[in-house]
Coordinates of C-alpha atoms in Angstrom, one line a residue:
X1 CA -0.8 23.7 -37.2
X2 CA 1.5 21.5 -35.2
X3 CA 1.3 17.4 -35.0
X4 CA -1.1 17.9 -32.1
X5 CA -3.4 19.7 -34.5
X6 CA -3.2 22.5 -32.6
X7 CA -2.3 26.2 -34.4
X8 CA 1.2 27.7 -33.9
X9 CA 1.4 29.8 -31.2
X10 CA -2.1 29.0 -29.4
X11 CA -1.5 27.0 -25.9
X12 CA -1.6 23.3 -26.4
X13 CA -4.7 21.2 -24.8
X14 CA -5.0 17.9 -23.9
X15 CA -8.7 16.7 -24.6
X16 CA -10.3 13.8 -21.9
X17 CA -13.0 11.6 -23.4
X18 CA -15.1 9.0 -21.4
X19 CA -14.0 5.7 -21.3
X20 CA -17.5 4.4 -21.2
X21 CA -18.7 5.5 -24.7
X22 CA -16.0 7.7 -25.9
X23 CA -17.9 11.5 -25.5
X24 CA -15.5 14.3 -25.2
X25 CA -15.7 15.4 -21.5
X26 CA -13.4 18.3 -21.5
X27 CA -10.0 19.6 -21.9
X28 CA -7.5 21.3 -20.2
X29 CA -4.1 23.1 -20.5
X30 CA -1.0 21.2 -21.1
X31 CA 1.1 23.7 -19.7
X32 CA 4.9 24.3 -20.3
X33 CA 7.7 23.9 -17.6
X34 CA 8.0 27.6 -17.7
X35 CA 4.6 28.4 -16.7
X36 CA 4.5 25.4 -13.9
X37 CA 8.0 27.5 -12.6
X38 CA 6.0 30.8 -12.3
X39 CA 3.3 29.0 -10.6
X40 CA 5.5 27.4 -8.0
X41 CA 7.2 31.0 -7.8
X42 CA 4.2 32.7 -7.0
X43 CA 3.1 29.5 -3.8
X44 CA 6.8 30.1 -2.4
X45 CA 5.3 33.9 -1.8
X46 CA 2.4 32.6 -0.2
X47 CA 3.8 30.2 2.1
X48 CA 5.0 32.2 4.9
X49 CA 1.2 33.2 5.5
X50 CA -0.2 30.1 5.5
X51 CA 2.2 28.9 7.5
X52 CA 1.7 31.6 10.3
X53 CA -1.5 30.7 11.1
X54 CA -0.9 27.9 13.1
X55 CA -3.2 24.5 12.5
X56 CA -6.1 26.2 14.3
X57 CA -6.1 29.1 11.4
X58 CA -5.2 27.0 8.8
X59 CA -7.8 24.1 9.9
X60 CA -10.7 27.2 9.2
X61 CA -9.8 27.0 5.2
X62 CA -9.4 23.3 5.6
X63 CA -13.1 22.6 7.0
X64 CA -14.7 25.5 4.5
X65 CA -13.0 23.2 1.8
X66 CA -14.5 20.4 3.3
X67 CA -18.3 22.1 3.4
X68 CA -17.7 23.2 -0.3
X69 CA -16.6 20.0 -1.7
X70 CA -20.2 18.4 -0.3
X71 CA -21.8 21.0 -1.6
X72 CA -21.1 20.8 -5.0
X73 CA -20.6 16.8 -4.8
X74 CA -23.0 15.7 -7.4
X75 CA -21.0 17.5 -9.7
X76 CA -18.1 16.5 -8.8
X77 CA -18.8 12.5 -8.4
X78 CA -20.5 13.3 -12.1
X79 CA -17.2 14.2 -13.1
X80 CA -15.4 11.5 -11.6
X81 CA -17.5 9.2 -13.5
X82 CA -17.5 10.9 -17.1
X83 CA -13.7 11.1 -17.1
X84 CA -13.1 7.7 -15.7
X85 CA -15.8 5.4 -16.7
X86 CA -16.6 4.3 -13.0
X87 CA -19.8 2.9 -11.4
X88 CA -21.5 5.6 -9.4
X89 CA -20.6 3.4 -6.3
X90 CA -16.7 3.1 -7.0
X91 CA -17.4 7.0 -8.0
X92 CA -19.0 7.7 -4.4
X93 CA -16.1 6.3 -2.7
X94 CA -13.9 9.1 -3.7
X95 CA -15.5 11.4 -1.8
X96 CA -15.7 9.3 1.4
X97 CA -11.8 9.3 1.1
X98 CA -11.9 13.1 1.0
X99 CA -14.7 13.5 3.7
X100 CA -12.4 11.1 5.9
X101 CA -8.8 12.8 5.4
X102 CA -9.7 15.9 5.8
X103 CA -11.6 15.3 9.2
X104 CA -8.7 13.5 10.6
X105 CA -5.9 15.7 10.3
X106 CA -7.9 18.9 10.8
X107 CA -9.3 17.4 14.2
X108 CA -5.9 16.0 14.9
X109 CA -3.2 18.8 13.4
X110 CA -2.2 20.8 16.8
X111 CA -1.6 17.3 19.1
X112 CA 0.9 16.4 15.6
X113 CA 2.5 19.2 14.9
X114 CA 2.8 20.6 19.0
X115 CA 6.9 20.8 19.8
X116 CA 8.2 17.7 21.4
X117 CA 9.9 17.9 24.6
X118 CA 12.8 15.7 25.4
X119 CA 14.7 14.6 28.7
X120 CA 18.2 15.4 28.6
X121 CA 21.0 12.3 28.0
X122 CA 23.6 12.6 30.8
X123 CA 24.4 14.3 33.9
X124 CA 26.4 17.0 31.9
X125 CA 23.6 17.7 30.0
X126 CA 21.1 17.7 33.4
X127 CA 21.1 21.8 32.6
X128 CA 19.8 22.2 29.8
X129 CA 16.1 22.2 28.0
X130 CA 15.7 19.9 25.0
X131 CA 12.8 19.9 22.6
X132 CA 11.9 19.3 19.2
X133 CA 10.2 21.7 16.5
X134 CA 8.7 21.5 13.0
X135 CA 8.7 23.6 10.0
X136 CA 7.0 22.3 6.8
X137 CA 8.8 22.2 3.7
X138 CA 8.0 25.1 1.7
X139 CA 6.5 23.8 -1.5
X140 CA 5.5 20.5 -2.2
X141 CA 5.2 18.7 -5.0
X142 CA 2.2 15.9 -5.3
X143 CA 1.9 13.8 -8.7
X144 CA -0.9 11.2 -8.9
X145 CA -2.1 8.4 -11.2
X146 CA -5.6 8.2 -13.4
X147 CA -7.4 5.6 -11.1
X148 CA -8.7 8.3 -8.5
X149 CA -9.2 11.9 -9.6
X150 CA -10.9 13.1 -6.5
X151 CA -9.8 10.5 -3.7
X152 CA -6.0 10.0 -4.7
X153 CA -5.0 13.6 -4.5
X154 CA -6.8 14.3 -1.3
X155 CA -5.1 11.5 0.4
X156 CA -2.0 13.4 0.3
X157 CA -3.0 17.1 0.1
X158 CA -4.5 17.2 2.9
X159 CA -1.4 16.7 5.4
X160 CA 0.5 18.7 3.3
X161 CA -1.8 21.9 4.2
X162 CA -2.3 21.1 7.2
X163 CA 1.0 21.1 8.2
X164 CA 1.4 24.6 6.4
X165 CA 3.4 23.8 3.2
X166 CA 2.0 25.3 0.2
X167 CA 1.5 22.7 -2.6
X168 CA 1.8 22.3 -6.5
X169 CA -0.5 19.3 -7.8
X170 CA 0.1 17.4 -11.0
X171 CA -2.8 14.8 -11.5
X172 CA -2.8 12.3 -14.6
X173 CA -3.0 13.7 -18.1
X174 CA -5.7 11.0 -18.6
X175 CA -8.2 12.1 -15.7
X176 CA -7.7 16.1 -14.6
X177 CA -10.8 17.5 -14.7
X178 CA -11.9 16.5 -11.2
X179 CA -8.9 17.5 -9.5
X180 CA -8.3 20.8 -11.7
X181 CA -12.1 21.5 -10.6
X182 CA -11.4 20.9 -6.9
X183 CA -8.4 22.9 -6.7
X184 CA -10.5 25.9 -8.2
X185 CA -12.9 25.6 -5.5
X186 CA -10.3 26.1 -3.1
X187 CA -9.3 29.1 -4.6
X188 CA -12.3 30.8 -6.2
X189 CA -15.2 28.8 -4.5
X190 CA -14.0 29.2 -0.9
X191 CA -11.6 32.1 -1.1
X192 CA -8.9 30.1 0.2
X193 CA -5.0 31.1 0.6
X194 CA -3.1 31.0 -2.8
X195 CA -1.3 28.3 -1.6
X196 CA -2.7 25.3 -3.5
X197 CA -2.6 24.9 -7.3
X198 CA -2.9 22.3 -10.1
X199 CA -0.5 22.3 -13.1
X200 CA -2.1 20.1 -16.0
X201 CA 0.6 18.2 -18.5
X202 CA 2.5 14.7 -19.2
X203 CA 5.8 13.7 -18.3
X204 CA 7.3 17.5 -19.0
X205 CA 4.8 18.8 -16.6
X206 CA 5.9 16.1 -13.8
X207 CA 9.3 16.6 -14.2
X208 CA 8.9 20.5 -13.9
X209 CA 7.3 20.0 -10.5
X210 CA 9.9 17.4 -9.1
X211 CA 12.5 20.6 -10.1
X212 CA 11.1 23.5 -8.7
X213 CA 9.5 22.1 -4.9
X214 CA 11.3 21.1 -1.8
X215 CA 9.8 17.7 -1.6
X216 CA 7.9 15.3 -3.9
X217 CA 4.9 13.0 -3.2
X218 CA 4.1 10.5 -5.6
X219 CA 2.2 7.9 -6.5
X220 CA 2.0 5.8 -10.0
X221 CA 4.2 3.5 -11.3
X222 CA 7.5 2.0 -10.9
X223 CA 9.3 3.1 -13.7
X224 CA 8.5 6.9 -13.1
X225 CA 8.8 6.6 -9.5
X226 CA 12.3 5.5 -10.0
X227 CA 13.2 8.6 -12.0
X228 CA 11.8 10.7 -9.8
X229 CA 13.4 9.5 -7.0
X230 CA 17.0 9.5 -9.3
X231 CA 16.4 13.4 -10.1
X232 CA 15.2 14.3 -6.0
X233 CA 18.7 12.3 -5.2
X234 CA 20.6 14.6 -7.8
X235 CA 19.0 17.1 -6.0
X236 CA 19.2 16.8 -2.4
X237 CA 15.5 16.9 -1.5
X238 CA 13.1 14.3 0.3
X239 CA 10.1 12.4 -1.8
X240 CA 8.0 9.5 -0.5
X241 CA 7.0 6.6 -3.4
X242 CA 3.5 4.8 -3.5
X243 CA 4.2 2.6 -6.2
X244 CA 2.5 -1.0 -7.7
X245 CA 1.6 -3.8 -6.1
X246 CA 0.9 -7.2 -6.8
X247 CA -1.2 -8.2 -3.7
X248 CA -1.7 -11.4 -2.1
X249 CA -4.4 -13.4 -0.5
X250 CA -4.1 -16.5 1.5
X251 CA -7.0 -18.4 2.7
X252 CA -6.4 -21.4 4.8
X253 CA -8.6 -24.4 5.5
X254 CA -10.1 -23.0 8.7
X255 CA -11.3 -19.5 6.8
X256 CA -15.1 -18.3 6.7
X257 CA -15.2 -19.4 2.8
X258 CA -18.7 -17.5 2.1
X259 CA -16.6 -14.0 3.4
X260 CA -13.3 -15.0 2.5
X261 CA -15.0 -15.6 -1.3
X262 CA -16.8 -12.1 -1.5
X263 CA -13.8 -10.5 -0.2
X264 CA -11.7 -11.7 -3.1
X265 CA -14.3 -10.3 -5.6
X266 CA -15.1 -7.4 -4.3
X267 CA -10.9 -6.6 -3.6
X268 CA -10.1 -7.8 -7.0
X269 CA -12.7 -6.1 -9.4
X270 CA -13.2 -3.0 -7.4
X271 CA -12.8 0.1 -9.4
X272 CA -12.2 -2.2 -12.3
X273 CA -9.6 -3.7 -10.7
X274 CA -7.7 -0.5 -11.1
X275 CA -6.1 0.2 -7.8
X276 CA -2.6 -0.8 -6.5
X277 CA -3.9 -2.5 -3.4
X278 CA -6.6 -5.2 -5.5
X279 CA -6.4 -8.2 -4.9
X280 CA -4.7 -9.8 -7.7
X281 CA -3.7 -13.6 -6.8
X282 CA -4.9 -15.9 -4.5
X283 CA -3.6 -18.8 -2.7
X284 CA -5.8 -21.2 -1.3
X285 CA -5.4 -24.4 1.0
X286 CA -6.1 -27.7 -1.3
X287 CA -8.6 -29.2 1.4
X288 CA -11.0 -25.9 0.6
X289 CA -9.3 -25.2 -3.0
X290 CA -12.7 -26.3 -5.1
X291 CA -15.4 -25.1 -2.4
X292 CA -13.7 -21.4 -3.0
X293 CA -13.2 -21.1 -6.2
X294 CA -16.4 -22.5 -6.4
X295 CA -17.8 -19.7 -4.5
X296 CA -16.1 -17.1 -6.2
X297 CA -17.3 -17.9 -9.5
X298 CA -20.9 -17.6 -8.6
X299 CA -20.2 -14.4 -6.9
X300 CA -18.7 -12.7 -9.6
X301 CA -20.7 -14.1 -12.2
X302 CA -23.9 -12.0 -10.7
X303 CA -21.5 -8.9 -11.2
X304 CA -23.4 -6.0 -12.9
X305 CA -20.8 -4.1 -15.3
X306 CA -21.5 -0.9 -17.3
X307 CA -21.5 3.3 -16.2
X308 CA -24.6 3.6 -14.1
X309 CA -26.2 6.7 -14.2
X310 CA -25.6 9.3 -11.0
X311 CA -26.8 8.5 -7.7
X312 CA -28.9 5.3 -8.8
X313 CA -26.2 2.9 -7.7
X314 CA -27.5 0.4 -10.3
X315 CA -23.9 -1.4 -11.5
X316 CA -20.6 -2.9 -9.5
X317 CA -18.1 -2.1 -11.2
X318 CA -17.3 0.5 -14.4
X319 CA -15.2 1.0 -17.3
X320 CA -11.2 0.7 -17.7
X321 CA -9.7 4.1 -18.1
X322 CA -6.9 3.4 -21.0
X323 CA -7.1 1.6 -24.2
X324 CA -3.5 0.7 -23.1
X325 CA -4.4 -0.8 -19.8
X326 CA -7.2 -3.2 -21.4
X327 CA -4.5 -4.4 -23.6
X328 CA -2.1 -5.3 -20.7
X329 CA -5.2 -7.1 -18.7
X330 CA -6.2 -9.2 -22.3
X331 CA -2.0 -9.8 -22.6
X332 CA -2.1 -11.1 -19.3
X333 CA -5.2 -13.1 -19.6
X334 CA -3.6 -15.1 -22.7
X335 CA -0.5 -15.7 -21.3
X336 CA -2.2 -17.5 -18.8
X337 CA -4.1 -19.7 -21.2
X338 CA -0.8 -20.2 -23.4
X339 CA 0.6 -21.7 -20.2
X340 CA -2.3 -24.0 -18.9
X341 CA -4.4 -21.7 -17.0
X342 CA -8.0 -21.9 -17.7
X343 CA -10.6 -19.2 -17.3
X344 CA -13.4 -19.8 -15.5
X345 CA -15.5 -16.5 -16.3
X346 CA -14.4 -13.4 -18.4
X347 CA -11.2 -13.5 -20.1
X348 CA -12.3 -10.7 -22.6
X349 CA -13.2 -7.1 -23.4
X350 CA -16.5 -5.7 -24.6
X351 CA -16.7 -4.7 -28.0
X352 CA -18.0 -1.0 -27.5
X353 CA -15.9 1.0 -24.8
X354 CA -13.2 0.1 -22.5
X355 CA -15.2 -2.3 -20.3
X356 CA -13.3 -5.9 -19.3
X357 CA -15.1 -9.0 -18.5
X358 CA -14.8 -10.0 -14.5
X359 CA -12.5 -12.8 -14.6
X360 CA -11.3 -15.4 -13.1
X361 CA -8.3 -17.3 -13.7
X362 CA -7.2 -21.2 -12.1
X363 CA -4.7 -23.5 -13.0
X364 CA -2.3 -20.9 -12.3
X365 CA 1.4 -20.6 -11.6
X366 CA 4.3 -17.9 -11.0
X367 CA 5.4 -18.8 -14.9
X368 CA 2.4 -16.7 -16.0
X369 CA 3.2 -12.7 -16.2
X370 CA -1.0 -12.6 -14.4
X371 CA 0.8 -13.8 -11.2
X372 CA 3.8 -12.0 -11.7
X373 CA 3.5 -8.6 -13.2
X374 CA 0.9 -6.1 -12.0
X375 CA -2.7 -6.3 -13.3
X376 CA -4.8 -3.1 -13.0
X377 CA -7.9 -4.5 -14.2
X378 CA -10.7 -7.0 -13.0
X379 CA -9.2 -10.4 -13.3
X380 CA -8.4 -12.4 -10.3
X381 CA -6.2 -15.8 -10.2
X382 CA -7.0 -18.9 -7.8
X383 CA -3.4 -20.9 -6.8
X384 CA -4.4 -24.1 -5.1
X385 CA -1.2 -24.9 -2.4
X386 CA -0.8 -27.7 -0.2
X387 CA -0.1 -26.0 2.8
X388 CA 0.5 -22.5 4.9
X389 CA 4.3 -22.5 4.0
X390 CA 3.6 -23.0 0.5
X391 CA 0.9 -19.8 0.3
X392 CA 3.3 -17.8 2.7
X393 CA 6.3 -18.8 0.2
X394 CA 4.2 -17.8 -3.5
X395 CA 2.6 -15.0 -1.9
X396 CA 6.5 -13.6 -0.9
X397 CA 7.8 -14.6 -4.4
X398 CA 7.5 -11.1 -5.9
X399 CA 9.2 -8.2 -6.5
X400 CA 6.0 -6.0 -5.1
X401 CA 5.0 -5.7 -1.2
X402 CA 1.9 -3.5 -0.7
X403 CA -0.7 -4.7 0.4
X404 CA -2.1 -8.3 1.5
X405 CA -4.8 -10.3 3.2
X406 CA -4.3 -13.5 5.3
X407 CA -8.1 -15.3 6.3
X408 CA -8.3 -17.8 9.0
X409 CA -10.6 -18.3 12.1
X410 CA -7.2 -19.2 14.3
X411 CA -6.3 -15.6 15.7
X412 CA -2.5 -17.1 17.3
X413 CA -2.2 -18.7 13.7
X414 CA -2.7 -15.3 12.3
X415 CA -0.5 -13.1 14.1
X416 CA 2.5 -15.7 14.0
X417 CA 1.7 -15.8 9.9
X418 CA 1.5 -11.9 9.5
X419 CA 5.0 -11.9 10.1
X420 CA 6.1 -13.7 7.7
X421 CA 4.8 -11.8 4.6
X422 CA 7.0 -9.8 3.1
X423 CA 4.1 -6.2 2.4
X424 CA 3.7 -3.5 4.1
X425 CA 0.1 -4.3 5.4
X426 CA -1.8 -7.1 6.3
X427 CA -5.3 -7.4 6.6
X428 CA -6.5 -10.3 8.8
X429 CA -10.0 -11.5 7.7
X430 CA -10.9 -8.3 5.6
X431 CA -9.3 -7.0 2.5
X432 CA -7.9 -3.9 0.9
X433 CA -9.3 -2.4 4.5
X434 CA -5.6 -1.8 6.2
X435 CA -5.1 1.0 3.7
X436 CA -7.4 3.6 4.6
X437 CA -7.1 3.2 8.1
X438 CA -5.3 6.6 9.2
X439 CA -3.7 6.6 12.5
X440 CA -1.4 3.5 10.6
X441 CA 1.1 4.2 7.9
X442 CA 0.5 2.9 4.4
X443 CA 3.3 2.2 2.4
X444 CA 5.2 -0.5 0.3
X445 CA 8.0 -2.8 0.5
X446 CA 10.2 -4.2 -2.3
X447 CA 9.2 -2.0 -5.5
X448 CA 5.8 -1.1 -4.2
X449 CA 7.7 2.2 -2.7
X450 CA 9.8 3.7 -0.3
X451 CA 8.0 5.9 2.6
X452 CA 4.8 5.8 3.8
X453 CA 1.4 7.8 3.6
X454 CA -0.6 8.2 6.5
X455 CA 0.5 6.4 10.0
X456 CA -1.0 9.4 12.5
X457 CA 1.0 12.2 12.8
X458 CA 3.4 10.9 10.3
X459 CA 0.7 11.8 7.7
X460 CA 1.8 15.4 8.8
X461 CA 5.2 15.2 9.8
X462 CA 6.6 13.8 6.5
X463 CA 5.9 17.3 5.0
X464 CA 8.1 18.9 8.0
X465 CA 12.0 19.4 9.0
X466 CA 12.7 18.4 12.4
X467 CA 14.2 21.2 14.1
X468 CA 16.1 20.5 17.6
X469 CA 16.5 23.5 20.1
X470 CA 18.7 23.4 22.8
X471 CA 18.4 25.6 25.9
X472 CA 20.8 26.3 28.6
X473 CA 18.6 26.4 32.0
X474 CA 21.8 28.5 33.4
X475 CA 23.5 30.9 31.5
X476 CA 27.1 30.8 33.0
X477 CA 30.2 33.3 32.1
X478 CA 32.1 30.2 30.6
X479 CA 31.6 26.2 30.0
X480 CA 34.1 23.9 31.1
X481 CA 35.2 22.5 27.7
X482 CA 35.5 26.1 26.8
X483 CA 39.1 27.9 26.3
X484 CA 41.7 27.9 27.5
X485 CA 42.2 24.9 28.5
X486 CA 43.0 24.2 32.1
X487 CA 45.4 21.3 32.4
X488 CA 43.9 20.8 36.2
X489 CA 40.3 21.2 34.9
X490 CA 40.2 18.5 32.1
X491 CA 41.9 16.4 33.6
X492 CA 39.4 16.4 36.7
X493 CA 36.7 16.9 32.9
X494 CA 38.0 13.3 32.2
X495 CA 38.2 11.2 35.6
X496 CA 34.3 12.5 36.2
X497 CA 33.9 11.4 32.1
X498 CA 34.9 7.7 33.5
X499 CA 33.6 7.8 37.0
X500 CA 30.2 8.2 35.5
X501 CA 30.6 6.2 31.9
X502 CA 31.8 3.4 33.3
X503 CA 30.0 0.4 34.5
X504 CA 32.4 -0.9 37.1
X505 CA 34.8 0.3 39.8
X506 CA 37.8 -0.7 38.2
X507 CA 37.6 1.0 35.4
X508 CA 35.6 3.6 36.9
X509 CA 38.6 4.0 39.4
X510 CA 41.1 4.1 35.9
X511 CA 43.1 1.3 37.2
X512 CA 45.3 -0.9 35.4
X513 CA 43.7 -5.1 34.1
X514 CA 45.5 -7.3 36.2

């Protein structure tokens, strides 16, 4: 037996348990980066098919998926849950995500990926047809975090696919089942084009997909987004980063209070707080300061916490999915009080499962690592400022740029505001809500990422090569600039060169400054 406990020579496994109440869920393979090389060997074959039937074809497969993925969804949500410990509501959501993306770019996928005509640049170039093509990248790779089995993948596979890549999908170690599951019934359930597979592993398993595809998607944390974007540098290939965030909100004195206050506890404690775009510090005007906090207190107080059972919708929010991220939140949460901050509600984990208390941090400042660092759990802290240059000022004083939320009745006062915070969306009287909105790109600033997800037909187009064509309207015996050169002919080449370049007679006549 090796250290793993597994016998010499059998294929190692990697065992999920529920963070709820620690049952054993399933397993699945931890593969070796020989085996994820075979697999990526055997999509590059399938590609060229795929990618020959054109969106309308490959839309077909898309929408089967679609209809097989609500039929089994009780399962599937069922899974969700038992590998990550969610509500049945944060569950649901997942497949809302799915049900959106893959609607979207199927309905949308020939107007995105239809060749691009362009008007010519210059009189010389008057005679000649310009236009602009796409071809996908052939494999791509897609790595994604524990926090959404079902939902995260499908954000990005989708557009992959429909643009006619073939794609190699890596999800967490922690929570695979879902995803391995889905990707199954792509193949098996629906029939589908081999052109979509799931590779289960750690870090090996990650870095085997980032060497064998021709572009990486990824989304997780800082520190391994940076290494994968060091290793697609070294060699030569495109990847798009959707890393941490530590996300803003800034409510002003003229803000609807009773929304702005449920806003902040549903965008900080949703999922558990696990998602990169919660709502993780607030900043609030002094004249409304007490009245919110006030407010948010009472609202997360009522919270009902624990792993509901399917479809009865019964709690709010779930489990934590790692030991290791429940020790990080409780870290957090004593720094805090070390430094001054008092908790209001919560400030601790239950004593059976992963579960941690809604909290709710005040007396807060950017000393404390809860206002600095990235959370991932169900804590939110209140930061009373004196005015909207002091909130704009905190809220820019990090090194993350996600997501953020400004609230205030004053719509000039907004826009002029949205400008000045340093994310890469801004949600004006809502929260979290600028992320799933399709047609706009998603993406961070600072170390929250580098490219975008989503954003219309980028969503598609970041998976493509741009390929310009030029075509020559007449097809003469010789061009011009052609040998031999013709002393009488360029220099006739260069006088028209001036006579239409320039933007006055003088020099359009060649003569001489006076």
């Amino acid at each position: 037996m090796d250290r793993s406990g597994t016998a010499v020579g059998e294929p190692a496994e990697i065992s999920v348990r529920c963070p709820a109440d620690g049952r054993l869920v399933g397993s699945v393979p931890e593969l070796e980066p020989a085996e994820i090389e075979a697999v990526c060997a055997d999509l590059r074959l399938a590609q060229p098919a795929w990618e020959a039937l054109g969106p309308a074809g490959r839309r077909v497969w898309m929408l089967r998926w679609l209809d097989w993925l609500l039929d089994n969804e009780q399962r599937l949500l069922e899974m969700v849950q038992a590998e990550t410990g969610k509500s049945w509501g944060d569950a649901a959501l997942e497949m809302a995500v799915a049900i959106d993306v893959i609607n979207y770019f199927t309905k949308n996928a020939e107007k995105f990926l239809a060749d691009r005509r362009v008007k010519p640049a210059g009189v010389a170039n008057a005679v000649r047809r310009l236009r602009v093509q796409v071809r996908p990248y052939q494999l791509v790779g897609l790595i994604t975090p524990w926090n959404g089995p079902l939902g995260g993948p499908m954000m990005d596979v989708v557009g992959a696919l429909v643009a006619g890549a073939a794609v190699v999908s890596k999800p967490s170690e922690v929570t695979p089942l879902t995803w391995t599951e889905v990707v199954r019934g792509w193949r098996d359930g629906i029939g589908a084009p081999p052109v979509l597979a799931c590779v289960t592993g750690g870090g090996d398993a990650g870095a085997a997909v980032v060497d064998n595809v021709d572009m990486v998607m990824f989304t997780g944390s800082v520190r391994t987004g940076r290494a994968i974007a060091v290793r697609c540098a070294e060699r030569l290939i495109p990847f798009s980063l959707e890393l941490g965030g530590k996300d803003p909100m800034i409510v002003l004195a003229d803000a609807d209070l009773e929304r702005a206050s449920s806003a902040a506890v549903w965008g900080a404690m949703t999922n558990a707080g696990q998602a990169c775009i919660s709502v993780e510090r607030v900043y609030v005007e002094d004249a409304v300061y007490d009245r919110f906090v006030s407010l948010v207190v009472d609202k997360a107080k009522a919270l009902r916490q624990g792993m509901d059972k399917p479809g009865s919708f019964a709690c709010d929010i779930g489990a934590m999915v790692t030991s290791a991220q429940v020790a990080i939140v409780q870290d957090q949460v004593d720094d805090a009080v070390a430094g001054g901050a008092r908790v209001l509600l919560g400030g601790a984990s239950a004593r059976e499962g992963r579960f941690f208390e809604p909290t709710v941090l005040v007396d807060v400042d950017h000393s404390m690592t809860c206002m600095r660092e990235e959370t991932f759990g169900p804590t939110v802290a209140i930061m009373r400022v004196r005015d909207e240059d002091e909130a704009i000022t905190l809220a820019n004083d990090s090194q993350y740029g996600l997501s953020s939320s400004l609230w205030t009745r004053d719509r000039v006062k907004a826009e002029r505001l949205s400008r000045r915070i340093e994310a890469g969306s801004v949600s004006i009287n809502n929260a979290l809500v600028a992320t799933f909105q399709l047609p706009i790109p998603m993406g961070g600033w600072k170390n929250s990422g580098l490219g975008t997800r989503f954003g219309g037909a980028n969503g598609v187009l970041k998976y493509c090569r741009q390929q310009s064509v030029v075509e020559e309207r007449l097809a003469l015996k010789s061009e011009p600039l052609w040998y031999p050169v013709v002393p009488t002919r360029s220099r006739l080449i260069a006088k028209m060169t001036r006579m239409l370049g320039a933007h006055d007679w003088r020099r359009r006549l060649g003569r001489p400054a006076r």
